[in-house]
Coordinates of C-alpha atoms in Angstrom, one line a residue:
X188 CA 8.3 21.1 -8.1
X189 CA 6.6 19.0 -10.5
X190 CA 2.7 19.0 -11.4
X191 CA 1.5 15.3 -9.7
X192 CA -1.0 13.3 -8.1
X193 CA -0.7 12.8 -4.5
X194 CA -1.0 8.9 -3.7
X195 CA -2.4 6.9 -0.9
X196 CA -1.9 3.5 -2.0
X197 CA -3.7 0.4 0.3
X198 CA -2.5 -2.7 -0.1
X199 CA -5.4 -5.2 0.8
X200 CA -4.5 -8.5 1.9
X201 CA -4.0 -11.2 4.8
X202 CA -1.6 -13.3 5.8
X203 CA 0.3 -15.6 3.4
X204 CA -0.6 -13.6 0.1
X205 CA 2.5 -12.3 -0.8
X206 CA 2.4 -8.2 0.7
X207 CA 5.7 -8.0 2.0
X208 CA 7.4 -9.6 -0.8
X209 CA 5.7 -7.5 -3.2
X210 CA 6.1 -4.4 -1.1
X211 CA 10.4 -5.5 -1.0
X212 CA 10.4 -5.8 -5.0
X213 CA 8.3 -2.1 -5.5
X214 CA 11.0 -0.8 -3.5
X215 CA 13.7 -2.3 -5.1
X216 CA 12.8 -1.0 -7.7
X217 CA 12.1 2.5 -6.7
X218 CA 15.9 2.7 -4.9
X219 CA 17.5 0.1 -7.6
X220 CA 18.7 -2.0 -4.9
X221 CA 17.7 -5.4 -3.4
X222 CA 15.7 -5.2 -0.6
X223 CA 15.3 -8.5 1.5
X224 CA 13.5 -7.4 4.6
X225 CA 12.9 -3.9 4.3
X226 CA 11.5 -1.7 7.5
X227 CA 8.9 0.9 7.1
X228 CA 10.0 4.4 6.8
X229 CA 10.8 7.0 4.6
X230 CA 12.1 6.9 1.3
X231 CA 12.9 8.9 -1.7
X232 CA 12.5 6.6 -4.3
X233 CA 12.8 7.0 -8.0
X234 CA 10.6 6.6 -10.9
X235 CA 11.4 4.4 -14.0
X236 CA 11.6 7.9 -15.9
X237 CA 14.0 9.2 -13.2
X238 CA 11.5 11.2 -11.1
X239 CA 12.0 11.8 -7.3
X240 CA 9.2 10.5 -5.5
X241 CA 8.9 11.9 -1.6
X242 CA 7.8 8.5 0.3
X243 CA 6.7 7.1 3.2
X244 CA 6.2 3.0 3.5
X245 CA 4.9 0.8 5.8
X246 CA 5.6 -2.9 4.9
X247 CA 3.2 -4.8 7.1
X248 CA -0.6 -4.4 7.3
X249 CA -2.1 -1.5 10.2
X250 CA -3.5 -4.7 12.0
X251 CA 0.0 -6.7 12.3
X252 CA 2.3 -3.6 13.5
X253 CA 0.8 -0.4 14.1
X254 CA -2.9 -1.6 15.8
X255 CA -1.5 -2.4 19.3
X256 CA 0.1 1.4 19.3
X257 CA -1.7 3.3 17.4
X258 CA -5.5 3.9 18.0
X259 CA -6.0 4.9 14.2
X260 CA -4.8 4.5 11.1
X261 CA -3.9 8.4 11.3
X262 CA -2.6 8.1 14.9
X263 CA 0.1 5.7 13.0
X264 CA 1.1 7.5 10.2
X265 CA 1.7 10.9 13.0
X266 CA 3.6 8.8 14.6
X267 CA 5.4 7.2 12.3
X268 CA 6.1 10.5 10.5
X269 CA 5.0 13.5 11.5
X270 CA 5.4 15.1 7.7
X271 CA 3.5 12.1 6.1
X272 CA 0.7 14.9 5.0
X273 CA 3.7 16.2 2.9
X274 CA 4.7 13.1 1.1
X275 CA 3.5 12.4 -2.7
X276 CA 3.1 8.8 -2.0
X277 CA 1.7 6.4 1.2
X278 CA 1.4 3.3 1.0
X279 CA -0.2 1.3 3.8
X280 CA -0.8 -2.2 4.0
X281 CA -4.5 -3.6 5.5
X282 CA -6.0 -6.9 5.8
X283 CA -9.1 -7.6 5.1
X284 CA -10.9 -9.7 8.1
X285 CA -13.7 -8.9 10.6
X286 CA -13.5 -5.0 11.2
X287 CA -10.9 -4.2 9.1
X288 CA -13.3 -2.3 6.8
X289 CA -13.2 0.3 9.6
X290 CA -9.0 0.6 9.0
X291 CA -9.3 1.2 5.8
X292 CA -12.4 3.7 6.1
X293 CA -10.2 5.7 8.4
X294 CA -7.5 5.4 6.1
X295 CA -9.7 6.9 3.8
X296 CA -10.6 9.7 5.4
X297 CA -7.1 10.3 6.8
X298 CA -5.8 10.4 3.0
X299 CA -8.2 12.5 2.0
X300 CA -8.0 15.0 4.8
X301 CA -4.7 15.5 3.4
X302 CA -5.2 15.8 -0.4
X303 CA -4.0 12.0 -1.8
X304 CA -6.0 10.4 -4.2
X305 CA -6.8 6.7 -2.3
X306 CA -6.1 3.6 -4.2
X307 CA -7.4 0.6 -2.9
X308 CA -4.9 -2.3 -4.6
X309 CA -6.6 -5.7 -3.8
X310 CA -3.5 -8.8 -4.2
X311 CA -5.9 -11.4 -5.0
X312 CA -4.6 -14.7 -3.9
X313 CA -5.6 -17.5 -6.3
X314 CA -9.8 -17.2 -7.2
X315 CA -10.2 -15.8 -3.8
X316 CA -13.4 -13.9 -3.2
X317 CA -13.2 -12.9 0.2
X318 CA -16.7 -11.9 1.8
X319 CA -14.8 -9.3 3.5
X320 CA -13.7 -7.8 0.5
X321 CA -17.4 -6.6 -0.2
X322 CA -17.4 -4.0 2.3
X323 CA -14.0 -2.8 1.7
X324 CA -14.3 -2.4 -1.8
X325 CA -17.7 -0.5 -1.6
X326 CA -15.9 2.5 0.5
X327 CA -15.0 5.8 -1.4
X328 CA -11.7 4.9 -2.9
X329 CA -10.7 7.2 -5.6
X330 CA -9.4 3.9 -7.7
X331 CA -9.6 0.4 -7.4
X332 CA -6.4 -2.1 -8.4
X333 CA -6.4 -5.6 -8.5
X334 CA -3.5 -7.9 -8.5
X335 CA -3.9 -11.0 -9.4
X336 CA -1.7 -13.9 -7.4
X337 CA -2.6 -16.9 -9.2
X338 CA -1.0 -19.9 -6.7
X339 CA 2.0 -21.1 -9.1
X340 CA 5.2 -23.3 -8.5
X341 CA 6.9 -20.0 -9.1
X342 CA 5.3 -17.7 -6.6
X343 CA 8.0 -15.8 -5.5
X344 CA 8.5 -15.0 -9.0
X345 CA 4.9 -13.9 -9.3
X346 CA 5.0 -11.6 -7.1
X347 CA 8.1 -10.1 -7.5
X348 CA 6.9 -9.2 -11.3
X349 CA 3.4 -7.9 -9.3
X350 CA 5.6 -5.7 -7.3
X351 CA 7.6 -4.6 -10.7
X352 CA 3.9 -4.5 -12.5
X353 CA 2.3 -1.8 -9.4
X354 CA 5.6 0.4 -9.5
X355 CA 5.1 1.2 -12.9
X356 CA 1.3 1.3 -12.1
X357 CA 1.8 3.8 -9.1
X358 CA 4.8 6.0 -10.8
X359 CA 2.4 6.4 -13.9
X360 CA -1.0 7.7 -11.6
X361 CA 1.4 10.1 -10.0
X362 CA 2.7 11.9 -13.0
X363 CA -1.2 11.6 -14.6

């Protein structure tokens, strides 16, 4: 057993920003295959320096697939997987809209109920500066990332190096 970090990593983001794609490269890179529409589950994915990393991902946001059957956050991720308190890394999509702020607080808690460090990694799309944002990032994360998703000709390129960029990000917290 190594000596690591524990990761809850929340991808904040709407619609149309690029989440899924950049969830489908992070896990191509963590299983070093191409993933084109990857389902949420668990995974044992695979650091750059060939570390095992025990997994569990969800690929769209709480609000999109787990909302209408799940009453909470935590209610999802017992469902989903009953050992997710186990894992050494979550990550769980959230938008950002209206009451979304109380998702993410009850991811929050949910996390750290369970000994992860919560990362709050904000995919910026162009100079976005969503009001909703505010309330969201003023929560107790542990850490705060943002990516930035300039609008380019090349977007699928874009974030496809983003997804690359917050594998290395995420396997370099958990050995920290």
């Amino acid at each position: 057993m190594n000596i690591s970090r524990r990761l809850f990593v929340v991808l904040l983001a709407n619609n149309d920003h690029g989440k899924s794609s950049l969830v489908s490269s992070l896990l191509s890179q963590g299983t070093g295959r191409i993933w084109e529409k990857p389902q949420k589950g668990i995974r044992n994915l695979v650091s750059p320096w060939g570390r095992n990393i025990n997994s569990y991902l969800f690929i769209r946001s709480f609000q999109e697939t787990e909302k209408d059957k799940y009453k909470t956050p935590e209610d999802a991720l017992n469902g989903n997987d009953p050992n997710w308190k186990d894992r050494e890394l979550i990550l769980f999509p959230s938008h950002i809209y209206d009451d979304c702020h109380i998702h993410t607080q009850q991811m929050i808690d949910a996390a750290h109920s369970a000994g992860f460090d919560v990362i709050a990694a904000s995919l910026i799309l162009g100079n976005e500066r969503h009001p909703d944002y505010k309330a969201i990032w003023m929560q107790n994360w542990d850490e705060r990332w943002t990516l930035p998703n300039p609008t380019t000709e090349n977007w699928r390129g874009q974030v496809d190096a983003l997804g690359r960029d917050l594998w290395a990000w995420i396997c370099r917290a958990i050995a920290s």
